[in-house]
C-alpha positions as YAML, in Angstrom:
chain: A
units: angstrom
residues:
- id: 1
  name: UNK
  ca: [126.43, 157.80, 75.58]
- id: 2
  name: UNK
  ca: [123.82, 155.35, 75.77]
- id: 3
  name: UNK
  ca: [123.23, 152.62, 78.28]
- id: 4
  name: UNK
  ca: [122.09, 149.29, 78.56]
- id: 5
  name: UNK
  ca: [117.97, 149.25, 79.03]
- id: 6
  name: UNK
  ca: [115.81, 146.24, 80.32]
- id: 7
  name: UNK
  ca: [112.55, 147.26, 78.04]
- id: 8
  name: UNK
  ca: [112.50, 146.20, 74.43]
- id: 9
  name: UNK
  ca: [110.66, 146.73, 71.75]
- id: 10
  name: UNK
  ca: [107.49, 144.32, 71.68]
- id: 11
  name: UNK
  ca: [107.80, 144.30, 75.13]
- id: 12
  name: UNK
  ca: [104.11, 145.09, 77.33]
- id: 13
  name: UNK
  ca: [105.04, 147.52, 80.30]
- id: 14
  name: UNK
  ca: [103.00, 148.77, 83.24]
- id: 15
  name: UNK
  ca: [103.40, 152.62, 84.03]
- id: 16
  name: UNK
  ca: [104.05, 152.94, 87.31]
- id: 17
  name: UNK
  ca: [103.84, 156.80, 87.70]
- id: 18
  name: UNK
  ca: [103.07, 159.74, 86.68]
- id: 19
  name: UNK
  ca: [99.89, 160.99, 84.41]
- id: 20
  name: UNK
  ca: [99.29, 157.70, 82.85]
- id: 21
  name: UNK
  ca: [100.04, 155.35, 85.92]
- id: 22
  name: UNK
  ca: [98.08, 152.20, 85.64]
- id: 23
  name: UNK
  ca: [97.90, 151.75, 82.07]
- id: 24
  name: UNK
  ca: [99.86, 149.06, 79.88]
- id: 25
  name: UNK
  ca: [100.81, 148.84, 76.78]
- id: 26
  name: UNK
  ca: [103.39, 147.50, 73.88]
- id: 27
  name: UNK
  ca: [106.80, 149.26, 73.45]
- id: 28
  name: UNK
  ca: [106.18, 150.54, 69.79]
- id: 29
  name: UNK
  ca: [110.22, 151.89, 69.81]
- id: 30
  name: UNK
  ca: [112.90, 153.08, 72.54]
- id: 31
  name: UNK
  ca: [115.43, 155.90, 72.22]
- id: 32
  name: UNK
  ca: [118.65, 154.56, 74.31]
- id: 33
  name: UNK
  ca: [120.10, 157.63, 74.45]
- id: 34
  name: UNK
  ca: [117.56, 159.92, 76.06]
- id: 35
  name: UNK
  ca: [115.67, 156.76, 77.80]
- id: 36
  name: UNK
  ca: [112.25, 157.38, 76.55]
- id: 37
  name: UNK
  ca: [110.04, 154.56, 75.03]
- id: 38
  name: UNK
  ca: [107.27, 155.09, 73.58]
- id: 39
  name: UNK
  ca: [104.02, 153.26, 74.63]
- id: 40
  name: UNK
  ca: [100.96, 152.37, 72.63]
- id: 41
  name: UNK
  ca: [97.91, 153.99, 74.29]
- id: 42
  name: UNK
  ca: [100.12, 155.39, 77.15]
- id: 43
  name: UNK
  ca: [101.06, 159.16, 77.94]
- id: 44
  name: UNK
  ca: [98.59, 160.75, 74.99]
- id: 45
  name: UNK
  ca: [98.82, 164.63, 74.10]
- id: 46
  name: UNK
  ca: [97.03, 166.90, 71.70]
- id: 47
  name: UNK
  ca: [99.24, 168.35, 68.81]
- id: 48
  name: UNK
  ca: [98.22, 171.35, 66.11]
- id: 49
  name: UNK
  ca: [98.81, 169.94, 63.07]
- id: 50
  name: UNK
  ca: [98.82, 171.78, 59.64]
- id: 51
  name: UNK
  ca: [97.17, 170.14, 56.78]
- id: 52
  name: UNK
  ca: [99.47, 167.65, 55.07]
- id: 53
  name: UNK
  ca: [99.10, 164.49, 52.96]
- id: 54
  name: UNK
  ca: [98.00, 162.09, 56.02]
- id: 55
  name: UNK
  ca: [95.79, 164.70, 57.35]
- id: 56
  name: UNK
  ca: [94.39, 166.85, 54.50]
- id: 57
  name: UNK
  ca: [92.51, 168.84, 57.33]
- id: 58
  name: UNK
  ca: [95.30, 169.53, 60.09]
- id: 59
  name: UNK
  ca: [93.56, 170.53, 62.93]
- id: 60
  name: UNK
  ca: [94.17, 169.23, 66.59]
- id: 61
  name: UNK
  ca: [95.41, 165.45, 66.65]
- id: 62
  name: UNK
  ca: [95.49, 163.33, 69.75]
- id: 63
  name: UNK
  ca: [98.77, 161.10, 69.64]
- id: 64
  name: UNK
  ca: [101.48, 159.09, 71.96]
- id: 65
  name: UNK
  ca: [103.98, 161.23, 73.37]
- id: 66
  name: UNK
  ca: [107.43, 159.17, 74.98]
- id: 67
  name: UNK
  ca: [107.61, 158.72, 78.45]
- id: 68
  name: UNK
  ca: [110.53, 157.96, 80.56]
- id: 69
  name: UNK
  ca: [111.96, 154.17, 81.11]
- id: 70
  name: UNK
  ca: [112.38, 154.57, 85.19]
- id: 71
  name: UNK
  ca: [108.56, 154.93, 85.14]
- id: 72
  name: UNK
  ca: [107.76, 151.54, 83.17]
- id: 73
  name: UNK
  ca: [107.93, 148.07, 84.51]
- id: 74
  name: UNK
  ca: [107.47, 145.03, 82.30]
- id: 75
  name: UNK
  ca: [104.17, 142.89, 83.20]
- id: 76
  name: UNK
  ca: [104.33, 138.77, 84.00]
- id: 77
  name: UNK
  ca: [102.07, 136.33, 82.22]
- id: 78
  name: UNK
  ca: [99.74, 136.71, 85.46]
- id: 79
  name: UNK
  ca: [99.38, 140.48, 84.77]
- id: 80
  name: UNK
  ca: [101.44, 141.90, 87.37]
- id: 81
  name: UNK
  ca: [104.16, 144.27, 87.05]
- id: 82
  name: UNK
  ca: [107.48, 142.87, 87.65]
- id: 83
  name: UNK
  ca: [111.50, 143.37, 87.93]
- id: 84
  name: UNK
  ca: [113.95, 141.66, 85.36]
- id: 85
  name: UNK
  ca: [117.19, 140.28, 85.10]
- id: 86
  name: UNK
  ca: [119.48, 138.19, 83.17]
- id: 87
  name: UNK
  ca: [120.67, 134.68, 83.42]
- id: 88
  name: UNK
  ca: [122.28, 132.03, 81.92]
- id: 89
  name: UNK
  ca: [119.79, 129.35, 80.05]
- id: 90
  name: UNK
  ca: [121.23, 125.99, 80.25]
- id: 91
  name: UNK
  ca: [119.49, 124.44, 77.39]
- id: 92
  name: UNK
  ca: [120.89, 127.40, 74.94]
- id: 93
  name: UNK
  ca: [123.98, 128.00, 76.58]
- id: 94
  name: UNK
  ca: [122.73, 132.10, 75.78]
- id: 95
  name: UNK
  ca: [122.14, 135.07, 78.37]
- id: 96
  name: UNK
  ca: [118.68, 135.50, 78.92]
- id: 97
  name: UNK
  ca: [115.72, 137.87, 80.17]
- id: 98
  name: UNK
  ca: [113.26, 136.02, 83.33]
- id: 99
  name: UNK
  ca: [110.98, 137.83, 85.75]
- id: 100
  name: UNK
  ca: [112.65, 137.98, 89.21]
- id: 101
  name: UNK
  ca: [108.65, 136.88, 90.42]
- id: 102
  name: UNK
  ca: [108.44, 134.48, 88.81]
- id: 103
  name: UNK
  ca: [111.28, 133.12, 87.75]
- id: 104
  name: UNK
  ca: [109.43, 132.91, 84.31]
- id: 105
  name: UNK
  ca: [111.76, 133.41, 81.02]
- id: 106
  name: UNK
  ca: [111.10, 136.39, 79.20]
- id: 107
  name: UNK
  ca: [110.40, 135.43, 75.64]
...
C-alpha cells in the first residue's frame, strides 16, 4: 500500500541524516511504495558493472543509490531546510504545498 508523501519530483531536499547529511539536491524520481527518493548527487555508491552498450568497458561505476524520505527535508528560498503542509489558496480555490517557516507557497 502506498502512502501519501510530501517530496515530489523536482523538488530540492536537504538530507538531514545519515552518510550524506548536509548535502542537497533535486528529487530525480520517488518510489511511494517503499519511500525511497532518489537524490541527484546525494547517497553515491560504487557498482561492478559488466561491459554493456553505455559502458563498453564495465568496470567499477560510481552512481546515486535511493535513500529514505524520513531523512529528507525540502529547502526554503532562503536555503534552509524546512517542514510542509497543505492549505487552501484563495486565489485558485486549489489545495496547496507552503513552507510552515515561511509561510512561502511551494511552487
Amino acid at each position: 500500500m502506498s502512502t501519501k508523501l510530501k517530496i515530489k519530483k523536482g523538488d530540492l531536499v536537504k538530507v538531514m541524516s545519515g552518510e550524506s547529511k548536509g548535502d542537497t539536491g533535486k528529487v530525480l524520481s520517488v518510489n511511494r511504495v517503499s519511500n525511497r527518493v532518489l537524490v541527484e548527487g546525494v547517497n553515491k555508491v560504487k557498482k561492478h558493472s559488466k561491459p554493456n552498450a553505455k559502458h563498453p568497458n564495465g568496470g567499477i561505476i560510481e552512481m546515486e543509490a535511493t535513500i529514505h524520505i524520513s531523512n529528507l527535508m525540502l529547502v526554503d528560498g532562503a536555503g534552509k531546510a524546512s517542514r510542509t503542509g497543505k492549505k487552501l489558496d484563495e486565489k485558485s480555490n486549489k489545495l496547496v504545498r507552503y513552507f510552515k517557516s515561511t509561510k512561502e507557497v511551494i511552487k
